[in-house]
PDB file of C-alpha atoms in Angstrom:
ATOM      1  CA  MET A   1     131.345 102.964 140.072  1.00 71.00           C
ATOM      2  CA  SER A   2     129.329  99.772 140.331  1.00 79.00           C
ATOM      3  CA  SER A   3     125.619  99.482 139.598  1.00 81.00           C
ATOM      4  CA  ARG A   4     124.837  99.074 143.277  1.00 82.00           C
ATOM      5  CA  GLU A   5     126.619 102.312 144.157  1.00 84.00           C
ATOM      6  CA  ARG A   6     124.811 104.135 141.349  1.00 83.00           C
ATOM      7  CA  ARG A   7     121.442 102.896 142.612  1.00 84.00           C
ATOM      8  CA  GLN A   8     122.296 104.009 146.140  1.00 86.00           C
ATOM      9  CA  LYS A   9     123.368 107.407 144.870  1.00 84.00           C
ATOM     10  CA  ARG A  10     120.138 107.859 142.909  1.00 86.00           C
ATOM     11  CA  LYS A  11     118.158 106.796 145.960  1.00 86.00           C
ATOM     12  CA  ASN A  12     119.903 109.392 148.146  1.00 87.00           C
ATOM     13  CA  ARG A  13     119.396 112.047 145.479  1.00 87.00           C
ATOM     14  CA  LYS A  14     115.667 111.316 145.323  1.00 87.00           C
ATOM     15  CA  LYS A  15     115.428 111.406 149.099  1.00 88.00           C
ATOM     16  CA  ASN A  16     117.235 114.762 149.315  1.00 87.00           C
ATOM     17  CA  SER A  17     115.086 116.181 146.526  1.00 87.00           C
ATOM     18  CA  GLN A  18     111.921 115.089 148.319  1.00 87.00           C
ATOM     19  CA  THR A  19     113.150 116.641 151.571  1.00 88.00           C
ATOM     20  CA  TYR A  20     113.944 119.882 149.764  1.00 87.00           C
ATOM     21  CA  ARG A  21     110.519 119.954 148.142  1.00 85.00           C
ATOM     22  CA  ASP A  22     108.798 119.314 151.463  1.00 87.00           C
ATOM     23  CA  LYS A  23     110.709 122.142 153.093  1.00 85.00           C
ATOM     24  CA  THR A  24     109.912 124.464 150.209  1.00 86.00           C
ATOM     25  CA  VAL A  25     106.211 123.638 150.421  1.00 85.00           C
ATOM     26  CA  LYS A  26     106.253 124.169 154.172  1.00 83.00           C
ATOM     27  CA  VAL A  27     107.996 127.527 153.826  1.00 82.00           C
ATOM     28  CA  ARG A  28     105.534 128.630 151.184  1.00 80.00           C
ATOM     29  CA  LYS A  29     102.586 127.629 153.352  1.00 80.00           C
ATOM     30  CA  ASN A  30     103.977 129.549 156.317  1.00 78.00           C
ATOM     31  CA  LEU A  31     104.675 132.518 154.100  1.00 75.00           C
ATOM     32  CA  ALA A  32     101.158 132.414 152.667  1.00 76.00           C
ATOM     33  CA  LYS A  33      99.674 132.156 156.168  1.00 74.00           C
ATOM     34  CA  LEU A  34     101.784 135.070 157.323  1.00 71.00           C
ATOM     35  CA  LEU A  35     100.729 137.128 154.349  1.00 68.00           C
ATOM     36  CA  ASP A  36      97.071 136.338 155.004  1.00 70.00           C
ATOM     37  CA  GLU A  37      97.306 137.435 158.620  1.00 68.00           C
ATOM     38  CA  THR A  38      99.142 140.683 157.917  1.00 64.00           C
ATOM     39  CA  PRO A  39      97.641 143.501 155.912  1.00 61.00           C
ATOM     40  CA  PRO A  40      99.114 143.780 152.456  1.00 54.00           C
ATOM     41  CA  PRO A  41     101.534 146.639 152.099  1.00 56.00           C
ATOM     42  CA  SER A  42     101.390 149.014 149.263  1.00 56.00           C
ATOM     43  CA  PRO A  43     102.838 147.257 146.219  1.00 52.00           C
ATOM     44  CA  GLY A  44     106.169 148.527 145.084  1.00 51.00           C
ATOM     45  CA  PRO A  45     108.273 147.785 142.013  1.00 52.00           C
ATOM     46  CA  MET A  46     111.068 146.194 144.073  1.00 51.00           C
ATOM     47  CA  GLN A  47     108.798 143.522 145.583  1.00 53.00           C
ATOM     48  CA  ASN A  48     107.361 142.520 142.197  1.00 63.00           C
ATOM     49  CA  ASN A  49     110.853 142.162 140.750  1.00 71.00           C
ATOM     50  CA  ASP A  50     111.928 139.876 143.603  1.00 75.00           C
ATOM     51  CA  GLU A  51     108.938 137.591 143.106  1.00 78.00           C
ATOM     52  CA  LEU A  52     109.566 137.323 139.369  1.00 78.00           C
ATOM     53  CA  ARG A  53     113.226 136.585 140.003  1.00 80.00           C
ATOM     54  CA  ASN A  54     112.374 133.813 142.469  1.00 82.00           C
ATOM     55  CA  LEU A  55     109.928 132.230 140.049  1.00 83.00           C
ATOM     56  CA  ALA A  56     112.521 132.289 137.264  1.00 82.00           C
ATOM     57  CA  VAL A  57     115.113 130.681 139.556  1.00 84.00           C
ATOM     58  CA  ASP A  58     112.704 127.899 140.511  1.00 85.00           C
ATOM     59  CA  ARG A  59     111.839 127.276 136.883  1.00 84.00           C
ATOM     60  CA  ARG A  60     115.523 127.024 135.903  1.00 86.00           C
ATOM     61  CA  ARG A  61     116.186 124.599 138.749  1.00 87.00           C
ATOM     62  CA  GLN A  62     113.357 122.361 137.625  1.00 87.00           C
ATOM     63  CA  GLN A  63     114.651 122.385 134.057  1.00 87.00           C
ATOM     64  CA  LEU A  64     118.174 121.546 135.217  1.00 88.00           C
ATOM     65  CA  ARG A  65     116.922 118.648 137.343  1.00 88.00           C
ATOM     66  CA  ARG A  66     114.913 117.301 134.408  1.00 88.00           C
ATOM     67  CA  ARG A  67     117.859 117.551 132.013  1.00 89.00           C
ATOM     68  CA  ARG A  68     120.198 115.981 134.556  1.00 89.00           C
ATOM     69  CA  GLY A  69     117.836 113.044 134.993  1.00 88.00           C
ATOM     70  CA  ILE A  70     117.629 112.535 131.213  1.00 90.00           C
ATOM     71  CA  LEU A  71     121.431 112.584 130.908  1.00 90.00           C
ATOM     72  CA  TYR A  72     121.871 110.125 133.782  1.00 90.00           C
ATOM     73  CA  ALA A  73     119.422 107.714 132.153  1.00 89.00           C
ATOM     74  CA  LYS A  74     121.229 108.016 128.815  1.00 90.00           C
ATOM     75  CA  ILE A  75     124.607 107.365 130.449  1.00 91.00           C
ATOM     76  CA  SER A  76     123.223 104.258 132.150  1.00 90.00           C
ATOM     77  CA  ARG A  77     121.888 102.902 128.842  1.00 90.00           C
ATOM     78  CA  LEU A  78     125.193 103.563 127.073  1.00 92.00           C
ATOM     79  CA  GLN A  79     127.177 101.865 129.822  1.00 91.00           C
ATOM     80  CA  GLU A  80     124.946  98.806 129.621  1.00 91.00           C
ATOM     81  CA  SER A  81     125.335  98.696 125.824  1.00 91.00           C
ATOM     82  CA  LEU A  82     129.107  98.964 126.208  1.00 92.00           C
ATOM     83  CA  LYS A  83     129.168  96.008 128.598  1.00 91.00           C
ATOM     84  CA  GLN A  84     127.114  93.923 126.174  1.00 91.00           C
ATOM     85  CA  GLU A  85     129.467  94.768 123.286  1.00 93.00           C
ATOM     86  CA  ILE A  86     132.514  93.868 125.379  1.00 92.00           C
ATOM     87  CA  ARG A  87     130.985  90.506 126.296  1.00 91.00           C
ATOM     88  CA  ARG A  88     130.071  89.843 122.645  1.00 91.00           C
ATOM     89  CA  LYS A  89     133.589  90.718 121.466  1.00 92.00           C
ATOM     90  CA  GLU A  90     135.135  88.414 124.052  1.00 91.00           C
ATOM     91  CA  ARG A  91     132.827  85.587 122.999  1.00 90.00           C
ATOM     92  CA  TYR A  92     133.723  85.994 119.311  1.00 90.00           C
ATOM     93  CA  ARG A  93     137.431  86.242 120.147  1.00 88.00           C
ATOM     94  CA  LYS A  94     137.363  82.920 121.995  1.00 87.00           C
ATOM     95  CA  ARG A  95     135.387  81.337 119.171  1.00 85.00           C
ATOM     96  CA  CYS A  96     137.958  82.553 116.633  1.00 84.00           C
ATOM     97  CA  GLN A  97     140.799  81.172 118.747  1.00 80.00           C
ATOM     98  CA  ARG A  98     139.121  77.779 118.914  1.00 77.00           C
ATOM     99  CA  GLN A  99     138.556  77.819 115.150  1.00 74.00           C
ATOM    100  CA  ASN A 100     142.204  78.664 114.437  1.00 71.00           C
ATOM    101  CA  LYS A 101     143.331  75.976 116.845  1.00 67.00           C
ATOM    102  CA  ASN A 102     141.224  73.393 115.047  1.00 61.00           C
ATOM    103  CA  ASN A 103     142.542  74.480 111.637  1.00 59.00           C
ATOM    104  CA  GLN A 104     146.198  74.333 112.682  1.00 57.00           C
ATOM    105  CA  THR A 105     146.285  70.627 113.389  1.00 72.00           C
ATOM    106  CA  SER A 106     149.742  69.170 113.906  1.00 78.00           C
ATOM    107  CA  PRO A 107     151.027  66.228 111.819  1.00 80.00           C
ATOM    108  CA  GLU A 108     151.005  64.029 114.924  1.00 81.00           C
ATOM    109  CA  ALA A 109     147.308  64.752 115.476  1.00 80.00           C
ATOM    110  CA  LYS A 110     146.514  63.971 111.835  1.00 80.00           C
ATOM    111  CA  VAL A 111     148.351  60.646 111.988  1.00 83.00           C
ATOM    112  CA  SER A 112     146.658  59.753 115.266  1.00 82.00           C
ATOM    113  CA  ALA A 113     143.242  60.545 113.792  1.00 80.00           C
ATOM    114  CA  LEU A 114     144.075  58.514 110.682  1.00 80.00           C
ATOM    115  CA  LEU A 115     145.180  55.474 112.701  1.00 83.00           C
ATOM    116  CA  LYS A 116     142.405  55.664 115.255  1.00 81.00           C
ATOM    117  CA  ASN A 117     141.335  52.167 116.377  1.00 82.00           C
ATOM    118  CA  VAL A 118     143.870  50.676 113.930  1.00 82.00           C
ATOM    119  CA  GLN A 119     146.883  48.627 115.005  1.00 84.00           C
ATOM    120  CA  VAL A 120     149.904  49.190 112.737  1.00 85.00           C
ATOM    121  CA  PRO A 121     153.647  48.659 113.200  1.00 87.00           C
ATOM    122  CA  LYS A 122     155.689  51.496 114.576  1.00 86.00           C
ATOM    123  CA  ILE A 123     157.645  51.928 111.337  1.00 88.00           C
ATOM    124  CA  VAL A 124     154.395  52.484 109.411  1.00 86.00           C
ATOM    125  CA  LYS A 125     153.342  55.197 111.828  1.00 86.00           C
ATOM    126  CA  LYS A 126     156.770  56.838 111.483  1.00 87.00           C
ATOM    127  CA  LYS A 127     156.520  56.850 107.699  1.00 86.00           C
ATOM    128  CA  LEU A 128     153.042  58.333 107.820  1.00 85.00           C
ATOM    129  CA  LEU A 129     154.294  61.021 110.170  1.00 86.00           C
ATOM    130  CA  LEU A 130     157.211  61.735 107.830  1.00 86.00           C
ATOM    131  CA  SER A 131     154.865  62.131 104.864  1.00 84.00           C
ATOM    132  CA  GLU A 132     152.618  64.502 106.837  1.00 84.00           C
ATOM    133  CA  VAL A 133     155.594  66.620 107.920  1.00 86.00           C
ATOM    134  CA  ILE A 134     156.966  66.857 104.376  1.00 84.00           C
ATOM    135  CA  THR A 135     153.522  67.697 103.001  1.00 81.00           C
ATOM    136  CA  LYS A 136     153.076  70.450 105.574  1.00 82.00           C
ATOM    137  CA  GLN A 137     156.496  71.922 104.802  1.00 83.00           C
ATOM    138  CA  LEU A 138     155.872  71.888 101.054  1.00 81.00           C
ATOM    139  CA  LYS A 139     152.462  73.462 101.524  1.00 80.00           C
ATOM    140  CA  ASP A 140     153.865  76.234 103.740  1.00 80.00           C
ATOM    141  CA  ARG A 141     156.728  76.932 101.343  1.00 81.00           C
ATOM    142  CA  TYR A 142     154.392  77.097  98.351  1.00 79.00           C
ATOM    143  CA  SER A 143     151.959  79.414 100.144  1.00 78.00           C
ATOM    144  CA  ASN A 144     154.830  81.851 100.820  1.00 81.00           C
ATOM    145  CA  LEU A 145     155.724  82.120  97.124  1.00 81.00           C
ATOM    146  CA  LYS A 146     154.407  85.299  95.512  1.00 80.00           C
ATOM    147  CA  LYS A 147     155.994  85.560  92.059  1.00 82.00           C
ATOM    148  CA  HIS A 148     155.218  83.292  89.142  1.00 80.00           C
ATOM    149  CA  SER A 149     158.924  82.752  88.451  1.00 82.00           C
ATOM    150  CA  GLU A 150     159.422  81.448  91.987  1.00 82.00           C
ATOM    151  CA  LYS A 151     156.560  79.008  91.497  1.00 78.00           C
ATOM    152  CA  LYS A 152     158.101  77.816  88.233  1.00 78.00           C
ATOM    153  CA  ASN A 153     161.425  77.137  89.959  1.00 81.00           C
ATOM    154  CA  TYR A 154     159.572  75.382  92.736  1.00 78.00           C
ATOM    155  CA  TYR A 155     157.804  73.230  90.155  1.00 76.00           C
ATOM    156  CA  LYS A 156     161.134  72.320  88.544  1.00 76.00           C
ATOM    157  CA  ILE A 157     162.398  71.067  91.892  1.00 77.00           C
ATOM    158  CA  VAL A 158     159.219  69.174  92.791  1.00 73.00           C
ATOM    159  CA  LYS A 159     158.581  67.381  89.519  1.00 72.00           C
ATOM    160  CA  PRO A 160     155.363  65.361  89.359  1.00 70.00           C
ATOM    161  CA  ASP A 161     156.786  62.492  87.327  1.00 76.00           C
ATOM    162  CA  LEU A 162     156.759  59.967  90.154  1.00 74.00           C
ATOM    163  CA  LEU A 163     153.500  61.357  91.486  1.00 74.00           C
ATOM    164  CA  LYS A 164     151.912  60.897  88.100  1.00 76.00           C
ATOM    165  CA  LYS A 165     153.372  57.420  87.779  1.00 79.00           C
ATOM    166  CA  HIS A 166     151.892  56.319  91.108  1.00 74.00           C
ATOM    167  CA  LYS A 167     148.616  58.246  90.548  1.00 77.00           C
ATOM    168  CA  LEU A 168     149.162  60.697  93.393  1.00 75.00           C
ATOM    169  CA  LEU A 169     148.668  63.988  91.561  1.00 72.00           C
ATOM    170  CA  SER A 170     145.289  64.584  93.170  1.00 73.00           C
ATOM    171  CA  LEU A 171     146.859  64.386  96.636  1.00 72.00           C
ATOM    172  CA  SER A 172     149.655  66.797  95.731  1.00 72.00           C
ATOM    173  CA  LYS A 173     147.414  69.727  94.776  1.00 69.00           C
ATOM    174  CA  GLN A 174     147.691  71.207  98.246  1.00 65.00           C
ATOM    175  CA  PHE A 175     151.389  72.055  97.912  1.00 67.00           C
ATOM    176  CA  PHE A 176     151.675  73.013  94.219  1.00 62.00           C
ATOM    177  CA  LYS A 177     149.591  73.643  91.131  1.00 61.00           C
ATOM    178  CA  HIS A 178     150.258  71.465  88.134  1.00 50.00           C
ATOM    179  CA  ASP A 179     149.761  74.231  85.557  1.00 52.00           C
ATOM    180  CA  CYS A 180     152.289  76.698  86.990  1.00 48.00           C
ATOM    181  CA  TYR A 181     154.974  75.415  84.619  1.00 42.00           C
ATOM    182  CA  LYS A 182     154.283  74.118  81.135  1.00 47.00           C
ATOM    183  CA  LYS A 183     156.894  72.715  78.844  1.00 47.00           C
ATOM    184  CA  SER A 184     157.153  74.327  75.459  1.00 44.00           C
ATOM    185  CA  VAL A 185     156.279  71.791  72.764  1.00 45.00           C
ATOM    186  CA  SER A 186     158.142  72.212  69.478  1.00 47.00           C
ATOM    187  CA  ARG A 187     155.985  72.163  66.404  1.00 53.00           C
ATOM    188  CA  LYS A 188     156.795  69.273  64.105  1.00 55.00           C
ATOM    189  CA  VAL A 189     156.703  69.938  60.345  1.00 57.00           C
ATOM    190  CA  SER A 190     156.685  66.960  58.037  1.00 69.00           C
ATOM    191  CA  ALA A 191     159.192  66.650  55.179  1.00 76.00           C
ATOM    192  CA  LYS A 192     156.371  66.174  52.686  1.00 75.00           C
ATOM    193  CA  LEU A 193     154.832  69.512  53.595  1.00 79.00           C
ATOM    194  CA  MET A 194     158.200  71.230  53.257  1.00 80.00           C
ATOM    195  CA  LYS A 195     158.696  69.707  49.772  1.00 80.00           C
ATOM    196  CA  VAL A 196     155.258  70.885  48.602  1.00 81.00           C
ATOM    197  CA  LYS A 197     155.951  74.365  49.900  1.00 79.00           C
ATOM    198  CA  LYS A 198     159.286  74.497  48.068  1.00 80.00           C
ATOM    199  CA  ASP A 199     157.724  73.293  44.793  1.00 79.00           C
ATOM    200  CA  VAL A 200     155.029  75.962  44.945  1.00 78.00           C
ATOM    201  CA  GLN A 201     157.620  78.637  45.582  1.00 76.00           C
ATOM    202  CA  ASP A 202     159.765  77.487  42.656  1.00 76.00           C
ATOM    203  CA  PHE A 203     156.748  77.417  40.363  1.00 73.00           C
ATOM    204  CA  LEU A 204     155.782  80.971  41.204  1.00 71.00           C
ATOM    205  CA  GLU A 205     159.320  82.207  40.667  1.00 69.00           C
ATOM    206  CA  LYS A 206     159.593  80.919  37.095  1.00 69.00           C
ATOM    207  CA  ASP A 207     159.016  83.487  34.344  1.00 58.00           C
ATOM    208  CA  GLU A 208     157.448  80.929  32.026  1.00 57.00           C
ATOM    209  CA  SER A 209     154.753  80.092  34.486  1.00 56.00           C
ATOM    210  CA  SER A 210     153.919  83.752  34.977  1.00 59.00           C
ATOM    211  CA  CYS A 211     153.695  84.297  31.210  1.00 63.00           C
ATOM    212  CA  LEU A 212     151.460  81.267  30.748  1.00 59.00           C
ATOM    213  CA  THR A 213     149.205  82.570  33.432  1.00 58.00           C
ATOM    214  CA  LYS A 214     148.835  85.935  31.684  1.00 59.00           C
ATOM    215  CA  VAL A 215     148.061  84.317  28.278  1.00 57.00           C
ATOM    216  CA  ALA A 216     145.503  82.013  29.832  1.00 60.00           C
ATOM    217  CA  LEU A 217     143.746  84.926  31.449  1.00 56.00           C
ATOM    218  CA  LYS A 218     143.573  86.829  28.146  1.00 60.00           C
ATOM    219  CA  ASN A 219     142.204  83.856  26.160  1.00 61.00           C
ATOM    220  CA  GLN A 220     139.614  83.063  28.808  1.00 56.00           C
ATOM    221  CA  SER A 221     136.129  84.179  27.732  1.00 49.00           C
ATOM    222  CA  PRO A 222     134.154  86.445  30.106  1.00 49.00           C
ATOM    223  CA  LEU A 223     131.236  83.972  30.128  1.00 45.00           C
ATOM    224  CA  ASN A 224     133.464  81.283  31.555  1.00 46.00           C
TER     225      ASN A 224
END
């Protein structure tokens, strides 16, 4: 139901209610006039009960009309709020679509933006497009890797030797991390250190050296 139809329906309801009230007032006036002109009969219990019942019915009708009006107003407010939320959701959805469209730029668009107002040979443009396509593929493949072992294998395939040689490591960070695979460096031990270690071990293993150490400890004075 449109807003115009609801307004028309409320207008008709108000008009009918006013007509009913006018008729009720007119009937009551006629009844009061008739009662004034006729002598009052002897009051009986049945007549008093009917009057009380009529008053209770009128009171309930008024309460129902009041509650119905409150509910109609609440429904109208909720419907208006729902329309506003639907419009807001649609606006945010379109904004999100535009944002995603801007983020997912094709390699052709990137090359065109890079060569804007610049005249270059066709082969140069083709090579730039090739580099953008390869970069996008590597980036997508790397983003799909979840395990560390897969990233290590990926790093073994895409070795940064040439990138490092041509100083392009900073541009390659978008399709792999340089610290995902580290070569194990063997620890170098000098021959001189090994010889000293062997001499110390031989010295400690000799019985004479152990005896000399015991005698020296006994002859040593406590003050020293």
